[in-house]
mmCIF file of C-alpha atoms in Angstrom:
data_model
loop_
_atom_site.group_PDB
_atom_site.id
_atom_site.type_symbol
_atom_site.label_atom_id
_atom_site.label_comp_id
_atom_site.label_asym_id
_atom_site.label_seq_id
_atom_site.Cartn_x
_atom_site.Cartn_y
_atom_site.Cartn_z
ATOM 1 C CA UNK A 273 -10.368 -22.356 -3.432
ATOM 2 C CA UNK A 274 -12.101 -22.975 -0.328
ATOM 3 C CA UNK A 275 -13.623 -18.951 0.146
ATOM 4 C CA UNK A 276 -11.854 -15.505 1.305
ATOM 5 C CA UNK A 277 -8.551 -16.154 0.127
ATOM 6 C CA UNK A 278 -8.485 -13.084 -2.122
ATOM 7 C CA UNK A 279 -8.933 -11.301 1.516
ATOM 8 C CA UNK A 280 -5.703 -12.526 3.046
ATOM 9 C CA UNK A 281 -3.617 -10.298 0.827
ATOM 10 C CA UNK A 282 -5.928 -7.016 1.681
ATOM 11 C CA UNK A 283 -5.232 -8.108 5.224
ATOM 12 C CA UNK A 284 -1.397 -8.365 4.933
ATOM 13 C CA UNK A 285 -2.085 -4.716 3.260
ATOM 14 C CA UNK A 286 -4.055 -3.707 5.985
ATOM 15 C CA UNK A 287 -0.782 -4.251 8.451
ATOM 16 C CA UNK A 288 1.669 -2.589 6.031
ATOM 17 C CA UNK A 289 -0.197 0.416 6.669
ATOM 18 C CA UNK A 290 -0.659 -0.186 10.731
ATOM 19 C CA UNK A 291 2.950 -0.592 10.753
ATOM 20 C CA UNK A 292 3.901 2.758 9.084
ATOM 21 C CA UNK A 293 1.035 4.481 11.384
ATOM 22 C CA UNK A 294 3.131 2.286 14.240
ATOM 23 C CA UNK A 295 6.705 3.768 12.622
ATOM 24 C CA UNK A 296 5.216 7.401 11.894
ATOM 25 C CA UNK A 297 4.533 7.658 15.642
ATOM 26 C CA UNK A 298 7.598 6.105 16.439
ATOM 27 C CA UNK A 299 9.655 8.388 14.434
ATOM 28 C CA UNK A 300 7.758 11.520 15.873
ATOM 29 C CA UNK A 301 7.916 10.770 19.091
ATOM 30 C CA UNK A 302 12.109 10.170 19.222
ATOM 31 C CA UNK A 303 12.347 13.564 17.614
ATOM 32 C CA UNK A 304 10.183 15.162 20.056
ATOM 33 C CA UNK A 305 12.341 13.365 23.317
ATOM 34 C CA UNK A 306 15.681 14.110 21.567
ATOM 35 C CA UNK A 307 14.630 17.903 21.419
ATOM 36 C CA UNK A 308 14.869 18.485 17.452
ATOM 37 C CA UNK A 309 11.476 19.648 17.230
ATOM 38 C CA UNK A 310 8.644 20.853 19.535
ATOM 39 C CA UNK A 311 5.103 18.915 19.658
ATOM 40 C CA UNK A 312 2.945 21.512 18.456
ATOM 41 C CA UNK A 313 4.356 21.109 15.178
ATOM 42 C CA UNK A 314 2.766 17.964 14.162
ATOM 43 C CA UNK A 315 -0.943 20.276 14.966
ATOM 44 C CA UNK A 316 -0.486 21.545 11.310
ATOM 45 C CA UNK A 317 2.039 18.895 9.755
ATOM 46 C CA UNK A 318 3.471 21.953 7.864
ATOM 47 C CA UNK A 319 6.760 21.423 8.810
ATOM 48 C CA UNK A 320 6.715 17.954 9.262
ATOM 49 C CA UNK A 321 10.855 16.783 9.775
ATOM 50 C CA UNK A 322 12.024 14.704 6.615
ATOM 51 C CA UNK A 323 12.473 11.850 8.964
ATOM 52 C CA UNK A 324 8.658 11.507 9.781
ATOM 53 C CA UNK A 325 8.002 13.050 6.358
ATOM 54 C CA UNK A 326 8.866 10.238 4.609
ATOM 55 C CA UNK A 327 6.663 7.973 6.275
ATOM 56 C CA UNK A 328 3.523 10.125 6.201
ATOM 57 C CA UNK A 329 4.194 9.953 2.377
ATOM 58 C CA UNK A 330 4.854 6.248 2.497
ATOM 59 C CA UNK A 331 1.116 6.269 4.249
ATOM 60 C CA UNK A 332 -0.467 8.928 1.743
ATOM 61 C CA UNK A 333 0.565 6.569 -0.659
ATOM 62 C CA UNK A 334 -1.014 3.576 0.833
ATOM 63 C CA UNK A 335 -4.701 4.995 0.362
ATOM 64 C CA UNK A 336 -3.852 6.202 -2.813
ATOM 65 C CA UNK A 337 -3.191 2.909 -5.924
ATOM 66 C CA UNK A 338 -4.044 0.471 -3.362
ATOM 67 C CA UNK A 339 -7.793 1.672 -3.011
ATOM 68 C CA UNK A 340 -8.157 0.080 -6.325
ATOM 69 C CA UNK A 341 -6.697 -2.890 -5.349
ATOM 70 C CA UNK A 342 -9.134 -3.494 -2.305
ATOM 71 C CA UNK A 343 -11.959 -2.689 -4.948
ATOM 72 C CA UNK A 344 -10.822 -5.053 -6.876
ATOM 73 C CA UNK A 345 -10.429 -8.245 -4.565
ATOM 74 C CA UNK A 346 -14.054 -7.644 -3.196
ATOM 75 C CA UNK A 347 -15.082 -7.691 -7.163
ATOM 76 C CA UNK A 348 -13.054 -10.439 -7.623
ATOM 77 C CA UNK A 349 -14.977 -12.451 -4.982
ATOM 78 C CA UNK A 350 -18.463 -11.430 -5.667
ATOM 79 C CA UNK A 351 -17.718 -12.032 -9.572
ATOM 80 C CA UNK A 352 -16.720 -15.413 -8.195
ATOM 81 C CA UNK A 353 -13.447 -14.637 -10.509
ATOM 82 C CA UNK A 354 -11.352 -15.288 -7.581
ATOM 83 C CA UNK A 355 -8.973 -18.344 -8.954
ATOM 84 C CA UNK A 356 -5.350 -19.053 -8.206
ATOM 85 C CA UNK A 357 -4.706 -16.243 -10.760
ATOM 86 C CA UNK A 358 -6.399 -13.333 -9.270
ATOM 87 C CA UNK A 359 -4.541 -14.808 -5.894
ATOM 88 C CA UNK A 360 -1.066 -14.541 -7.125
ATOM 89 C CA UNK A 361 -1.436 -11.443 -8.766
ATOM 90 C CA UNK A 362 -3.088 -10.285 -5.361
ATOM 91 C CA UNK A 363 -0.147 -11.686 -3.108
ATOM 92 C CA UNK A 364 2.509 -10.089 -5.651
ATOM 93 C CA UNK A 365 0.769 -6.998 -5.382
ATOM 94 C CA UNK A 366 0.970 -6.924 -1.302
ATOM 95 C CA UNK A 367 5.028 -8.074 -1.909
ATOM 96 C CA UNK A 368 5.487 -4.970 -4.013
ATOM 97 C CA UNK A 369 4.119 -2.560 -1.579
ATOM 98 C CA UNK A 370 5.381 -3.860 1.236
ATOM 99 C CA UNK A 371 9.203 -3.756 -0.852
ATOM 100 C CA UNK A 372 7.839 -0.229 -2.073
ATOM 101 C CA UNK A 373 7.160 1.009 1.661
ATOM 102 C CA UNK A 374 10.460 -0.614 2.871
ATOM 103 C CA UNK A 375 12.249 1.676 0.438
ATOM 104 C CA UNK A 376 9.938 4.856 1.217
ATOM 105 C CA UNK A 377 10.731 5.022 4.691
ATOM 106 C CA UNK A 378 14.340 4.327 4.235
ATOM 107 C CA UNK A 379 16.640 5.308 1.793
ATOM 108 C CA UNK A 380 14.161 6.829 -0.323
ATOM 109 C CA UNK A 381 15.854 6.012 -3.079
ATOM 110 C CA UNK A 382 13.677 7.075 -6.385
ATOM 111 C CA UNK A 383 15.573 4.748 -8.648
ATOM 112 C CA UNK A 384 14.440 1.474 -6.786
ATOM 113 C CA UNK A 385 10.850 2.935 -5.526
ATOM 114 C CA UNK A 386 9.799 3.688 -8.930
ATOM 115 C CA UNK A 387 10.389 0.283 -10.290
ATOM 116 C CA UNK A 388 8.846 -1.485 -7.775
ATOM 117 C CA UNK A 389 5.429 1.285 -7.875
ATOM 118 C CA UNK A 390 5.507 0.682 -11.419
ATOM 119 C CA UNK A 391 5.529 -3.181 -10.784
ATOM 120 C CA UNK A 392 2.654 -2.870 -8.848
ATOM 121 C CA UNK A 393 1.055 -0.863 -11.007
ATOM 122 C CA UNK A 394 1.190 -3.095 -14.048
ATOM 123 C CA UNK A 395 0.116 -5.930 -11.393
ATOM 124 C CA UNK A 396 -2.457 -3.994 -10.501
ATOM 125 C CA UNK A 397 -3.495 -3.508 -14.185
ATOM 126 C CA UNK A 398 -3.874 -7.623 -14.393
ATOM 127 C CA UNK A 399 -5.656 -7.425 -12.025
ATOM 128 C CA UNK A 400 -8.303 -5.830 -13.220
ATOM 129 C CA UNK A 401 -7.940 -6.541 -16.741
ATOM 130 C CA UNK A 402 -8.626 -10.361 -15.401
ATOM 131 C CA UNK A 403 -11.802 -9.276 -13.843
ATOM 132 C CA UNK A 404 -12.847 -7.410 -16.871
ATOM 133 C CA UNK A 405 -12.186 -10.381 -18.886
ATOM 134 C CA UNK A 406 -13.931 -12.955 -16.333
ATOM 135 C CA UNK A 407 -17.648 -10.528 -16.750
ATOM 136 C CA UNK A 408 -17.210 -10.420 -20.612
ATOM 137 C CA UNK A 409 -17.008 -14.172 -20.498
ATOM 138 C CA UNK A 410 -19.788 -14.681 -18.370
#
């Protein structure tokens, strides 16, 4: 490994969650213009339209498990524990949120979301128990 490879996968999480910001807006502003719900309501986001809904969770949930995972790449590279491992388990980790977020913001359908959160998850898990692992041995 050449350097910041671990960072290409926070990156490629980084633009999942510009893209929902980019779809949230999106979705607000088309309700707005096709006269289903006034402006001011997105001042309190208390009744928030299940269309845009949906995506605002879809975001919440974006700074929520993956926080752990950006902790865990910089760890990975100052540990120096940053191998083709720790990569892969990094890139699947991306895959599964982006597949997660895909499903959030469409169908919503429970039954395939919580499969794929619980994939990441358990990725997520590796993760770190390969980092934990990598300081014992050193």
């Amino acid at each position: 490994m050449t350097g910041f490879e671990i960072f290409w996968p926070t990156v490629a999480h980084v633009a999942l969650v510009f893209a929902l910001y980019a779809l949230l807006s999106a979705r607000r502003v088309a309700l707005v213009k096709a006269g289903k719900i006034e402006a001011s309501v997105f001042r309190e986001n208390r009744d928030e339209p299940d269309e845009s809904l949906v995506v605002r969770n879809s975001i919440a949930n974006q700074f929520e498990l993956p926080v752990l995972f950006h902790l865990c790449c910089v760890l990975l590279y100052v540990t120096e524990a940053d191998n083709i491992l720790s990569l892969g388990l990094a890139w699947l980790f991306v895959a599964l949120r982006y597949a997660h977020a895909v499903i959030h913001v469409t169908g919503n359908r429970l039954r395939y979301r919580r499969p794929l959160f619980m994939a990441g998850f358990l990725v997520l898990v590796a993760m770190w128990t390969w980092l934990s692992v990598w300081m014992a041995m050193s």
